Coordinates of C-alpha atoms in Angstrom, one line a residue:
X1167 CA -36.8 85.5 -52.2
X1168 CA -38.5 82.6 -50.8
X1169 CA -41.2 83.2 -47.5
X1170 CA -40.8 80.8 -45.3
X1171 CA -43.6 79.0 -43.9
X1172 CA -44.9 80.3 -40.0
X1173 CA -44.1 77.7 -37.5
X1174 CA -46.7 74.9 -36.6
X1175 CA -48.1 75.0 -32.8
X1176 CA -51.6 72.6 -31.5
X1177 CA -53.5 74.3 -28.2
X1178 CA -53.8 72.1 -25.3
X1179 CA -56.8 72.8 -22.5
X1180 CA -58.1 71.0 -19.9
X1181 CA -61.1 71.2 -16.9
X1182 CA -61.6 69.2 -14.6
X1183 CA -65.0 70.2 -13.5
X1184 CA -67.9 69.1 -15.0
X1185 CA -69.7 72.5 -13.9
X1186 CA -66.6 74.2 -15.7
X1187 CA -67.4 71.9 -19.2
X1188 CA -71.4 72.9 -18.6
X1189 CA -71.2 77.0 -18.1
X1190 CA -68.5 77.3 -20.7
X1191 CA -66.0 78.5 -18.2
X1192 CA -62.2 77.5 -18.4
X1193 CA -61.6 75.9 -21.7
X1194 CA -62.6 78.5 -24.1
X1195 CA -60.2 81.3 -22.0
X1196 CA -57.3 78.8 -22.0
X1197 CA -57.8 78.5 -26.0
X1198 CA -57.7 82.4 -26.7
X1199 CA -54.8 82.8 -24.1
X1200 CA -52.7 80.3 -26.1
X1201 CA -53.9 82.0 -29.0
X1202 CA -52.9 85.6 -28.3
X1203 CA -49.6 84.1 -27.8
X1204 CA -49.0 82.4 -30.8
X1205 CA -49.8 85.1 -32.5
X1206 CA -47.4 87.1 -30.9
X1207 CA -44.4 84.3 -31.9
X1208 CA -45.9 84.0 -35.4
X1209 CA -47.5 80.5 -34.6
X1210 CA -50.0 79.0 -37.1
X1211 CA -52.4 77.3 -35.0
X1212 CA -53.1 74.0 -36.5
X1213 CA -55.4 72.6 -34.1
X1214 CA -57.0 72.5 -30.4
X1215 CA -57.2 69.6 -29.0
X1216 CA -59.4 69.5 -25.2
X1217 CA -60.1 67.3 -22.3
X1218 CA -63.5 67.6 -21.0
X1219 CA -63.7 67.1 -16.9
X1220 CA -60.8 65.3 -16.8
X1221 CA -58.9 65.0 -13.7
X1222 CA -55.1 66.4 -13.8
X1223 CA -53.8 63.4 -11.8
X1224 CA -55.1 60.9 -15.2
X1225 CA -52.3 60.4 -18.1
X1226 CA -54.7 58.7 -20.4
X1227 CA -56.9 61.5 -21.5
X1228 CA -58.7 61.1 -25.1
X1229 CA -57.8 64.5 -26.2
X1230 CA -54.2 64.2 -24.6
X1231 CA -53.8 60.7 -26.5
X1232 CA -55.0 62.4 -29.7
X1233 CA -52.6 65.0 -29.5
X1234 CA -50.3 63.2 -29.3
X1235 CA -50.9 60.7 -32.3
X1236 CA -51.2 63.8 -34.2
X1237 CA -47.3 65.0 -33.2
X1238 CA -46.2 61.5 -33.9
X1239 CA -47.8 62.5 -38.0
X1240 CA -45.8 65.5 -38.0
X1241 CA -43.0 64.9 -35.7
X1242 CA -40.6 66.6 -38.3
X1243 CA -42.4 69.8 -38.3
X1244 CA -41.1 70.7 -34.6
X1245 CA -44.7 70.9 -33.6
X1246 CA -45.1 73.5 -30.4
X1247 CA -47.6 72.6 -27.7
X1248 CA -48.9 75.8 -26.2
X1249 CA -50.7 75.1 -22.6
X1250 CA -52.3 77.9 -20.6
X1251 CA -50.8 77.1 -17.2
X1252 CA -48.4 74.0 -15.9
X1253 CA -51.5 73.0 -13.8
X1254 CA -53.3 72.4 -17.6
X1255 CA -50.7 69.7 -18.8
X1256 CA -51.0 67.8 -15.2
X1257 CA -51.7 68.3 -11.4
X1258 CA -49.2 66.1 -10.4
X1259 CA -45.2 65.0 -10.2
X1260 CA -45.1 61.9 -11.7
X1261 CA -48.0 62.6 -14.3
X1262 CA -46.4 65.5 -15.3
X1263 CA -43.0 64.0 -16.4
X1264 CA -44.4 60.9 -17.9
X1265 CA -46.5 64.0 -20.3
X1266 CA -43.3 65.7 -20.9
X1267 CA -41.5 63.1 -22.1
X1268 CA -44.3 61.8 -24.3
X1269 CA -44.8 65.1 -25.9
X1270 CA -40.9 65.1 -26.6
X1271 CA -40.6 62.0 -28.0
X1272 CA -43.4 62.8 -30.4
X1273 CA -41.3 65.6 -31.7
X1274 CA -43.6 68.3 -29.8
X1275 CA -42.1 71.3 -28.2
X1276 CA -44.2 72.7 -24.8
X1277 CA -44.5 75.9 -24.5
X1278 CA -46.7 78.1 -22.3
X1279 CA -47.1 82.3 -21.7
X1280 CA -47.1 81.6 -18.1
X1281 CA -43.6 80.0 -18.2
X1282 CA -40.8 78.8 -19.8
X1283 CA -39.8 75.6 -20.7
X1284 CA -35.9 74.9 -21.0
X1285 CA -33.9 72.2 -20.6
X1286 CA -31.1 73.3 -18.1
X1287 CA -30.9 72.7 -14.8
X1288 CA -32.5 75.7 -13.4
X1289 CA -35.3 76.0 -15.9
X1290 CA -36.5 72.0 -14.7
X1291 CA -35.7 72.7 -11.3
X1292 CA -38.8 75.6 -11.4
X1293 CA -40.5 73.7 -13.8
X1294 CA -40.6 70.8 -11.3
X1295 CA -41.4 72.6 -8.2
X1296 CA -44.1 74.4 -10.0
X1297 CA -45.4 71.1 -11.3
X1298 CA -44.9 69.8 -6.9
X1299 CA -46.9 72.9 -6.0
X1300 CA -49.7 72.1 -8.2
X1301 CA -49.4 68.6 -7.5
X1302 CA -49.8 70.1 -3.6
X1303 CA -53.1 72.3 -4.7
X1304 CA -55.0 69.0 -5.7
X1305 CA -54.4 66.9 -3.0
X1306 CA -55.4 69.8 -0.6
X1307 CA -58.4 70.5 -2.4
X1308 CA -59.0 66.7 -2.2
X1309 CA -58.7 66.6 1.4
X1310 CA -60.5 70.2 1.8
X1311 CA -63.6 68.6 -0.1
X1312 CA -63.8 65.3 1.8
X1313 CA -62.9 66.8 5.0
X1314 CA -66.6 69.9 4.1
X1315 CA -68.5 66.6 2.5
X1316 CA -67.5 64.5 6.3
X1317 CA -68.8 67.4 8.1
X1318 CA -72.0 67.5 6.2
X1319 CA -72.7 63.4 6.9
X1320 CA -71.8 64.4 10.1
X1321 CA -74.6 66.7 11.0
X1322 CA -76.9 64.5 9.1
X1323 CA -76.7 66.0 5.5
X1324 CA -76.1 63.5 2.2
X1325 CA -73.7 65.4 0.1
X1326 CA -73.5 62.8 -2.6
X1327 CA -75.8 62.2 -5.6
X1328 CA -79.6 62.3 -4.6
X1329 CA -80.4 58.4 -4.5
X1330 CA -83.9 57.7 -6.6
X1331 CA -87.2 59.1 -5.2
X1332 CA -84.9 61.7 -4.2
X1333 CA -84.0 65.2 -5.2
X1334 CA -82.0 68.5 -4.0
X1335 CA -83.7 71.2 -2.6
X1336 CA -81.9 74.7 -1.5
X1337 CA -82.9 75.9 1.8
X1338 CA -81.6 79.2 3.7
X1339 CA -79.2 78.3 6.3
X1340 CA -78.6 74.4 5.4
X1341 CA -77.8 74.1 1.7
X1342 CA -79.0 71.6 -0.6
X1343 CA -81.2 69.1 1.4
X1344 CA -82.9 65.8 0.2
X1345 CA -86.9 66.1 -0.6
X1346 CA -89.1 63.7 -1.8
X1347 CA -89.1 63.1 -5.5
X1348 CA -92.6 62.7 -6.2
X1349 CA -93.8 60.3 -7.6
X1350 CA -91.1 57.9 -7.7
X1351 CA -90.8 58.3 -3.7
X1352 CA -94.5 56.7 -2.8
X1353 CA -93.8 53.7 -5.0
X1354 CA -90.7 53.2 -3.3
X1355 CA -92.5 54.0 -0.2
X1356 CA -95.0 51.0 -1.4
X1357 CA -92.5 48.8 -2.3
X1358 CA -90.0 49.0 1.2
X1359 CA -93.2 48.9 3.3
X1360 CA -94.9 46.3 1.2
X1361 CA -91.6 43.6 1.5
X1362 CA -91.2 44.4 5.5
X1363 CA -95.5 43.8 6.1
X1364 CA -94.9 40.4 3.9
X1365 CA -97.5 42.1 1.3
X1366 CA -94.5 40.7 -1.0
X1367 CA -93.1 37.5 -0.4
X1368 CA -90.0 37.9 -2.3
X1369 CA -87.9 40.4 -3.8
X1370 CA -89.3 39.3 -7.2
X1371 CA -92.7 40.5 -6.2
X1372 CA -91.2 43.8 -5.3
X1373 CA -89.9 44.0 -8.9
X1374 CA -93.1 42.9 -10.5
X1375 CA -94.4 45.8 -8.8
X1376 CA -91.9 48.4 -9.9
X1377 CA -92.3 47.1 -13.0
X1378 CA -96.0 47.7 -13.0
X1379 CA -95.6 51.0 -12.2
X1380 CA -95.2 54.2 -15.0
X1381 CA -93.3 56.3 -12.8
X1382 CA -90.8 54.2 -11.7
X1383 CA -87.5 54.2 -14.3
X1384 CA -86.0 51.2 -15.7
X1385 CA -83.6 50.1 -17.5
X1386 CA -82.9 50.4 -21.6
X1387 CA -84.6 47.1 -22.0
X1388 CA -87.8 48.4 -20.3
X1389 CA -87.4 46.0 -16.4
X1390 CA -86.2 46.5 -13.3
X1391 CA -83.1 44.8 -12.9
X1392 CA -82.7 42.7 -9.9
X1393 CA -79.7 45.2 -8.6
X1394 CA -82.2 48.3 -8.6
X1395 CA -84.2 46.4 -5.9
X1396 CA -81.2 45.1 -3.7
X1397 CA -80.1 48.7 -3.9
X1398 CA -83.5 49.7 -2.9
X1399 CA -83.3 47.6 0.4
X1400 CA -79.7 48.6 1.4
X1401 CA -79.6 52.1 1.2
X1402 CA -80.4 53.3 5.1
X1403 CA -81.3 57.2 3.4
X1404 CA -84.5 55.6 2.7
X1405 CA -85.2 55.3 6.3
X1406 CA -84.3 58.7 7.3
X1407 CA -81.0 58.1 8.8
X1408 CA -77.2 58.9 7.0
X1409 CA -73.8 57.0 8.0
X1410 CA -70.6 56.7 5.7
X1411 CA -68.3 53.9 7.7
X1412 CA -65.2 54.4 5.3
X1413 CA -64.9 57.9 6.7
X1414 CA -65.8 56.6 10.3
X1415 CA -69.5 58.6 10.3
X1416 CA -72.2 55.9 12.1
X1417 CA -75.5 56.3 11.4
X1418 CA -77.2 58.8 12.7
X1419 CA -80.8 60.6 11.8
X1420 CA -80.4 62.7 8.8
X1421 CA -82.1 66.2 8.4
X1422 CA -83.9 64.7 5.3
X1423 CA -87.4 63.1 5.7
X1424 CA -87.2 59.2 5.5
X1425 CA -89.5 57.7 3.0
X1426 CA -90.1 54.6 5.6
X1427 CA -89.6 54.3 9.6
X1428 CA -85.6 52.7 10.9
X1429 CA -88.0 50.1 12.4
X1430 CA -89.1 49.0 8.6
X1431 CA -85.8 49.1 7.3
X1432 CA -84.6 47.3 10.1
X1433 CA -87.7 44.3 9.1
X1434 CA -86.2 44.4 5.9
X1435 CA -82.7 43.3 6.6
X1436 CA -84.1 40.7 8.6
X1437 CA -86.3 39.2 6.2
X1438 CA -83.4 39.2 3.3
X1439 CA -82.0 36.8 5.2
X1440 CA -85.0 34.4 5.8
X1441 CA -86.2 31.6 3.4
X1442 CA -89.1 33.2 1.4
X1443 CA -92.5 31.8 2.3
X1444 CA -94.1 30.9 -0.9
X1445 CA -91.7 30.7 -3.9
X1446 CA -92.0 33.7 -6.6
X1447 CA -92.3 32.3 -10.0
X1448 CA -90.1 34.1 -12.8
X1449 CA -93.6 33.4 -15.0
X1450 CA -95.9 35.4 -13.1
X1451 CA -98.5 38.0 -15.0
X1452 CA -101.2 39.0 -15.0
X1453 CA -102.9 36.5 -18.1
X1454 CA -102.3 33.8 -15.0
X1455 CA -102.5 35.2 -11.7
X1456 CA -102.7 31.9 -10.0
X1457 CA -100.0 30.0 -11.7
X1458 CA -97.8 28.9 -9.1
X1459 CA -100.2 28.9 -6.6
X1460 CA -102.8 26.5 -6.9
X1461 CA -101.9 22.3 -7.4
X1462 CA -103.1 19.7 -8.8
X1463 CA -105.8 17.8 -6.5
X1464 CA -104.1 14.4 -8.1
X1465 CA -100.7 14.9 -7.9
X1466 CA -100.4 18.1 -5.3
X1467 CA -98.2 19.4 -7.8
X1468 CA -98.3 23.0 -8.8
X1469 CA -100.0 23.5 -12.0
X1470 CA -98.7 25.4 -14.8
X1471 CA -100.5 27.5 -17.7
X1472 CA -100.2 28.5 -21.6
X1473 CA -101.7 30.3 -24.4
X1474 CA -103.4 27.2 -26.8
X1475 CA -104.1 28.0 -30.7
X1476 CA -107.0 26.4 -32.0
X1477 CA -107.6 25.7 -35.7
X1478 CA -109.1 28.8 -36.1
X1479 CA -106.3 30.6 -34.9
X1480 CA -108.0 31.6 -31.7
X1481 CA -105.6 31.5 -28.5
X1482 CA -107.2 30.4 -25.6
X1483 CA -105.9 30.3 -21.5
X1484 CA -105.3 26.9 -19.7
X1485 CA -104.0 25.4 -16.3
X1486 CA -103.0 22.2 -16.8
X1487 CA -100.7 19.3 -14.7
X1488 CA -97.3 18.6 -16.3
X1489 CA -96.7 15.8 -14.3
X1490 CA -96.2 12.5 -16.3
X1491 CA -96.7 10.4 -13.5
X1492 CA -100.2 11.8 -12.7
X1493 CA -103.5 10.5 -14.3
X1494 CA -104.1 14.1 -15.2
X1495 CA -101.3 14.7 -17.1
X1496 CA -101.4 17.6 -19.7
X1497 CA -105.8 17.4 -19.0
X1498 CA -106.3 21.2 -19.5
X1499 CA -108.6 23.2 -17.3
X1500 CA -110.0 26.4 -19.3
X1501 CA -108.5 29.4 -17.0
X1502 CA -111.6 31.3 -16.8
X1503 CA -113.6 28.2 -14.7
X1504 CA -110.9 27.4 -13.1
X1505 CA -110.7 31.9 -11.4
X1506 CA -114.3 31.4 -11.8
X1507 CA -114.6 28.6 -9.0
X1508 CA -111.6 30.7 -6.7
X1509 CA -113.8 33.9 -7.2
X1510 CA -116.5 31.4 -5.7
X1511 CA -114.3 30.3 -2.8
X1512 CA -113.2 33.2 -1.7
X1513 CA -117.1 34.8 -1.7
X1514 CA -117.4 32.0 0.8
X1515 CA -114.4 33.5 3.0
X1516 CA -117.0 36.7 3.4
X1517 CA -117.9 36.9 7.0
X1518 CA -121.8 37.1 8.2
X1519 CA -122.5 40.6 9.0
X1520 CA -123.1 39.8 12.4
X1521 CA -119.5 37.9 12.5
X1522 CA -118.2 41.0 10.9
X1523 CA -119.6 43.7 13.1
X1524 CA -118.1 41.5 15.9
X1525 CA -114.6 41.3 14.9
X1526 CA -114.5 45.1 14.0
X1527 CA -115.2 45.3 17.8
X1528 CA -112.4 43.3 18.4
X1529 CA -109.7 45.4 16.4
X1530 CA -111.4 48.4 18.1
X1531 CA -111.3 47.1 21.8
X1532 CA -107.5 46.3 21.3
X1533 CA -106.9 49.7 19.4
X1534 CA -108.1 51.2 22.2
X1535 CA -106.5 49.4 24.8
X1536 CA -102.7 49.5 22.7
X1537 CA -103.8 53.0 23.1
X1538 CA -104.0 52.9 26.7
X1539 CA -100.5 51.0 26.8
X1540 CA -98.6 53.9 24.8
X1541 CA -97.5 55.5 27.9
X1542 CA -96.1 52.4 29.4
X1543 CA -94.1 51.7 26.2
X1544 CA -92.7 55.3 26.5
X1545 CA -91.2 54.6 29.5
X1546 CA -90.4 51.0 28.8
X1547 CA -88.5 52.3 25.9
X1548 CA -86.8 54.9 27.9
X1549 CA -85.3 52.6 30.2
X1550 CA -84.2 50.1 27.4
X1551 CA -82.0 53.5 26.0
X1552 CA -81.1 54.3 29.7
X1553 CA -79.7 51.0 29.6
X1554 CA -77.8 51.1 26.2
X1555 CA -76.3 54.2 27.4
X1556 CA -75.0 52.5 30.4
X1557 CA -73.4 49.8 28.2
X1558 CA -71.8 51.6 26.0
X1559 CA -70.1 53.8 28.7
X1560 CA -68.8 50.4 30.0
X1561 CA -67.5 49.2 26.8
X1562 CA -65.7 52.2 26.7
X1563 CA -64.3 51.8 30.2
X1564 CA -63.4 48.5 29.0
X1565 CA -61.4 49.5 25.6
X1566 CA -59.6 52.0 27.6
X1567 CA -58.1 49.2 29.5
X1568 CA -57.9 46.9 27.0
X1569 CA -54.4 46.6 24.7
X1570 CA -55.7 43.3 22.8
X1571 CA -56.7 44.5 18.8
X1572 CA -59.2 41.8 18.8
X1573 CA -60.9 42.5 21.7
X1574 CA -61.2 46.2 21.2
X1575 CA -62.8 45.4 17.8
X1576 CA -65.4 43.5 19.5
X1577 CA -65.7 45.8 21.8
X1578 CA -66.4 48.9 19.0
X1579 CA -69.0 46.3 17.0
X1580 CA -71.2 46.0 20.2
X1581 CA -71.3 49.7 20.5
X1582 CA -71.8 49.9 17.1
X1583 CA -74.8 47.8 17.8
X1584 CA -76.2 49.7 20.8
X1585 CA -75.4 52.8 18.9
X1586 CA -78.5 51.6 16.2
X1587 CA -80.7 49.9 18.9
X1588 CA -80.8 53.2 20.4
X1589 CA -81.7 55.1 17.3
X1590 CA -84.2 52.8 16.4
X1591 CA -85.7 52.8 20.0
X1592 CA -85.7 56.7 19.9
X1593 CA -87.6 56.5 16.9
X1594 CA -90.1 54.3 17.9
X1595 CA -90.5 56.3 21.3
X1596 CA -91.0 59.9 19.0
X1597 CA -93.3 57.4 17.0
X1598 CA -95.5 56.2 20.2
X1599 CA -95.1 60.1 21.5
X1600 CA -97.5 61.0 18.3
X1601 CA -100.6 61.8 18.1
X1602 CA -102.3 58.4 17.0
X1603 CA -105.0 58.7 13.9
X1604 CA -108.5 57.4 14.3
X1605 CA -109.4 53.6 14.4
X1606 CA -111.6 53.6 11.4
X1607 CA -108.5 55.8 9.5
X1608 CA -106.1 53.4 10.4
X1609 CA -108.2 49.8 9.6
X1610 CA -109.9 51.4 7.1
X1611 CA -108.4 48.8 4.5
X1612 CA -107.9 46.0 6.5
X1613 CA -111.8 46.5 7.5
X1614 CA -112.8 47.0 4.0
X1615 CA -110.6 43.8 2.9
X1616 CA -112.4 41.6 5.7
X1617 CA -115.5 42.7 4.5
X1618 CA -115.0 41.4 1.1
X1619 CA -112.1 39.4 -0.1
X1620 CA -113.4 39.1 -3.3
X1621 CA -112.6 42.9 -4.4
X1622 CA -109.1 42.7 -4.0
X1623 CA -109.1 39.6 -6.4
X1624 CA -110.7 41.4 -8.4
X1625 CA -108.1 44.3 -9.0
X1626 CA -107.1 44.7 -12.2
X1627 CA -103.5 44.9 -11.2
X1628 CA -100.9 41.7 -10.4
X1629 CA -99.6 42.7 -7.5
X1630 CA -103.3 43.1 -6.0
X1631 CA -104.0 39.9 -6.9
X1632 CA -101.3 38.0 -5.2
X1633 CA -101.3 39.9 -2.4
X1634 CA -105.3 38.8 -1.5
X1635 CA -103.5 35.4 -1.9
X1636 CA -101.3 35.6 1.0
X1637 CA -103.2 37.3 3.3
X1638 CA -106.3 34.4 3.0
X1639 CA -104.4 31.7 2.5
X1640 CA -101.3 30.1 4.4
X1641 CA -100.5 27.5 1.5
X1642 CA -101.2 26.3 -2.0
X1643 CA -104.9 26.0 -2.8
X1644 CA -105.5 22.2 -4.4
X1645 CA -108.0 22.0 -7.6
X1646 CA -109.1 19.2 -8.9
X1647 CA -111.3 18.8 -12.5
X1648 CA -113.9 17.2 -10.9
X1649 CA -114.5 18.2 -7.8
X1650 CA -113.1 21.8 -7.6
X1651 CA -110.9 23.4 -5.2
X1652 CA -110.6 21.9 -2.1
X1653 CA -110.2 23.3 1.4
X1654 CA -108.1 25.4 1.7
X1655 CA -105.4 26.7 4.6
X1656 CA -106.5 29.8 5.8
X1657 CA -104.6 32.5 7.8
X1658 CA -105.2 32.9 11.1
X1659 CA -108.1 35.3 11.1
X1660 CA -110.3 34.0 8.7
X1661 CA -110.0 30.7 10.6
X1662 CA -111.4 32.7 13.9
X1663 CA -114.1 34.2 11.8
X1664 CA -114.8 31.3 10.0
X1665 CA -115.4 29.9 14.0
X1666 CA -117.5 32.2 15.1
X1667 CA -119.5 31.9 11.9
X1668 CA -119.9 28.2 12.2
X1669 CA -120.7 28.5 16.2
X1670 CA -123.3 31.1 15.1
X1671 CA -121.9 33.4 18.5
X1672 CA -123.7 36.8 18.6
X1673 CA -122.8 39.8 19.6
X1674 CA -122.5 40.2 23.6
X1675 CA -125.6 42.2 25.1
X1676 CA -124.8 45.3 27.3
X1677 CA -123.0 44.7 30.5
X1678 CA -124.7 44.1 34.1
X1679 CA -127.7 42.0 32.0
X1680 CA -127.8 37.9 31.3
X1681 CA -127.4 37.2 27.6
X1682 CA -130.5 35.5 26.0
X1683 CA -128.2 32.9 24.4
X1684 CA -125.6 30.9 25.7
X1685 CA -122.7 33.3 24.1
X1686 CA -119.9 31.7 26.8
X1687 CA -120.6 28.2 25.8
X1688 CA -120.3 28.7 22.6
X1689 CA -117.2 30.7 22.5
X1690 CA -115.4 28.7 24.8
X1691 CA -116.1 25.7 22.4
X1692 CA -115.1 28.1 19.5
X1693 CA -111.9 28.8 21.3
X1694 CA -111.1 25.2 22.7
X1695 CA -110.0 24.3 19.3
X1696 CA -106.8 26.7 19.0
X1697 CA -105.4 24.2 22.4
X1698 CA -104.0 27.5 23.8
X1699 CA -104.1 28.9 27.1
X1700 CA -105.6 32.6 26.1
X1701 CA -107.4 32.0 22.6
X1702 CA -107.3 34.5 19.8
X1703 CA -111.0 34.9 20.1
X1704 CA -110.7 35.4 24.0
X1705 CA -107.5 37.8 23.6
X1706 CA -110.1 41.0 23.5
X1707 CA -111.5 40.1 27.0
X1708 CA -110.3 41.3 30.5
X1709 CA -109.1 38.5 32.6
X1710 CA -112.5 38.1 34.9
X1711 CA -114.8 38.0 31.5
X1712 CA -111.5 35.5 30.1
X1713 CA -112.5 33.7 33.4
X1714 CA -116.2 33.6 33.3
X1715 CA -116.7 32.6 29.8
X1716 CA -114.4 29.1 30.6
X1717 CA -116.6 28.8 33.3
X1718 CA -119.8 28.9 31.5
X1719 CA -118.2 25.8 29.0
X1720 CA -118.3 22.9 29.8

């Protein structure tokens, strides 16, 4: 007598949470559900076949496609398909035919312990309303999720992935909330605060500095990819505020802690769409820190810079001109006389200690008196949200009475507007409302940089380097091979220093007794040449001092 062989059956399972795929839960109690019950109908199980976090409303699933390539093999065997539940083979109408009929014309036959599969009319009439109800259960947990994760942006919670130099933290009563990541967080810090102060000129500076720094990720080929640093700028999480406008949330403060100030972001946006000030090379490192921004004293043009092999084999740094036209065309200039001479120039930007002690008393006489002034920018800033308030309330008066689409959209995008003036105003007002830090703890580096230019320069590190560039100087720095670098544009505060150096104006003597020199003269001649009503070097002193220094000139 002659055994027959036990039928053939393949094991179907599928989870759509990834959390399901990671703790092991879901696809390994499908499998030994489908198992029991092929043993129980005398199925040999010839293989499982899964689908890893893959959503039920998908048809193209690898493990469903491999499955069936593998009935299409053995379509004369009668293959069964065992699935745990209806919900396994799809989570939807449509999807769950189009399966059906694909595992049928393989030569499949679907079977499942939860129900059974037949091909009268009342068998596909439960089959379909079961595969309707399930079909029902995802779209309601859809809408269920959005509607929790809605709420959550709502009250100012990010229920998405953690953006970079961010991570979740579990706290009683609130959930998972943003933190800082540390240290990824104070470069990024750095790096928004840096492009709204104009410390870099470009967004290319910004990723020269990401670039420069260990902690900061990057991609497989070891940069930061342009897109990282527009992300960087656009993302308004960074600035401690949430909004979602494709589920009609508008920004509002988060309960996370910003990494920079709504004011900062808001400098941002606005410089992405200015012209950048000095052009960013896409050659800049640190073998050449000044390539790009000095020029050639023949033909102004900027110089370049290379690596030159001598017959030894030896490389050596040059700047050179690659202008044809000019009479110094490919003339080399060894790179460490030409940093040399600009370590020179800028010692001569160094103030006379006298000069410095003065202008420290200038930052501290205007500290003190913006210090004076907070109270009046409270309530300045109080009124200016009174006021937005008032607006909006009569844009919304306005839209009420309003039947025009166009003009109701306008109306909506200038509350929108007021909406994020007023949060940035509030900010600024809990900003002023703080307890302000010490002079010396605020200037502390902006002191120590006008003290001495030179050790800024003189960082081992590019951005450093550049940045000491555009805070002394306004434009490209000529050098020629004879004579040297010539003068250069200065900003605007080396250019009052540099006046009250060349003046030689002393510090002012205590007040109710005549100064020993004629200090007023020589200010007011100092000051004369800025052609402006209130001087920069004048701005420190009350009106009636203002008044008697012009009088003491001549």
């Amino acid at each position: 007598m002659i055994e027959e062989s036990q039928p053939k059956a393949v094991i179907y399972a599928r989870v759509s949470s990834v959390a399901q795929v990671q703790k092991g839960q879901g696809l390994e109690s499908q499998a030994t559900r489908c198992a029991e019950f092929a043993r129980v109908r005398g199925y040999e199980i010839a293989q499982t076949f899964r689908d890893e976090g893959v959503s039920g409303g998908m048809i193209n699933r690898p493990g469903m496609q491999e499955m069936l390539s593998y009935l299409r093999v053995h379509r004369k065997e009668g293959v069964r398909v065992l699935i745990d539940d209806i919900s396994r083979l799809a989570r939807g109408l449509e999807a769950h035919l189009e399966l059906r009929s694909a595992i049928s014309q393989a030569g499949g036959v679907l079977e499942s312990p939860s129900i059974e599969f037949g091909e009268d009319s009342d068998s596909q009439l439960i089959e379909n309303l079961l595969a309707s109800v399930s079909q029902h259960q995802r779209q309601k947990n859809t809408e269920q999720t959005v509607n929790r994760m809605r709420a959550r942006v709502l009250n100012g919670y990010w229920p998405f992935i953690a953006p970079l130099g961010y991570r979740y933290e579990k706290r009683e009563g609130e959930g998972k909330i943003l933190v800082r990541d540390e240290p990824v967080a104070s470069v990024i810090q750095e790096a928004l605060e840096g492009y709204a102060s104009g410390r870099f000129q470009s967004q290319a500076d910004v990723k020269r500095f990401l670039e420069a720094q260990p902690a900061f990720p990057k991609g497989r080929d070891g940069v930061v990819y342009n897109e990282y640093v527009a992300r960087l700028f656009a993302r308004v999480l960074y600035a401690g505020h949430v909004e979602k406008p494709d589920w009609g949330v508008s920004l509002r403060p988060g309960k996370h802690q910003g990494l920079v100030s709504l004011e900062t972001y808001q400098r941002i946006q606005q410089r992405l769409t200015r012209v950048v000030k000095v052009p960013a090379r896409p050659d800049l490192n640190a073998d050449f820190p000044l390539r790009g921004f000095i020029t050639c004293g023949e033909c102004e043009r900027p110089l370049t810079a290379c690596w030159s092999t001598s017959k030894t084999g030896k490389k050596h740094p040059y700047y050179l001109c690659h202008n044809r036209a000019c009479s110094a065309h490919r003339k080399s200039i060894p790179r460490d006389r030409v940093e040399q001479e600009f370590d020179a120039l800028l010692g001569t930007m160094t103030p006379h200690r006298r000069v410095y002690a003065l202008a420290k008393d200038m930052f501290k006489a205007a500290w003190e008196m913006r210090l004076t002034q907070t109270e009046q920018l409270a309530a300045s800033i109080k009124r200016k949200i009174a006021g937005a308030e008032k607006q909006i309330a009569q844009l919304l008066d306005r839209i009420v009475e309003t039947s025009t689409p166009s003009v109701i959209t306008a109306y909506e995008q200038r509350i929108a507007d007021l909406e994020r003036q007023k949060l940035a105003w509030a900010e600024k007002a809990e900003t002023r409302a703080a307890r302000q830090r010490p002079f010396g703890e605020m200037f502390e580096l902006a002191l120590a940089f006008l003290e001495n230019p030179q050790n800024l320069w003189r960082s081992e590190h590019l951005a450093d380097k550049r940045t000491a560039l555009n805070l002394v100087f306004t434009d490209r720095v000529a050098y020629s091979r004879e004579g040297g670098f010539r003068t250069p544009k200065t900003s605007i505060i080396f250019k009052v220093l540099d006046m009250l150096e060349n003046q030689k104006s002393q510090m002012a003597e205590g007040k109710g007794f005549e100064p020993s020199t004629p200090f007023g003269e020589h200010a007011f001649q100092a000051c004369a040449l800025n052609h402006s009503a209130t001087p920069p070097c004048l701005a420190w002193l009350s009106f009636d001092e203002r008044r008697q220094v012009k009088r003491a000139g001549p």
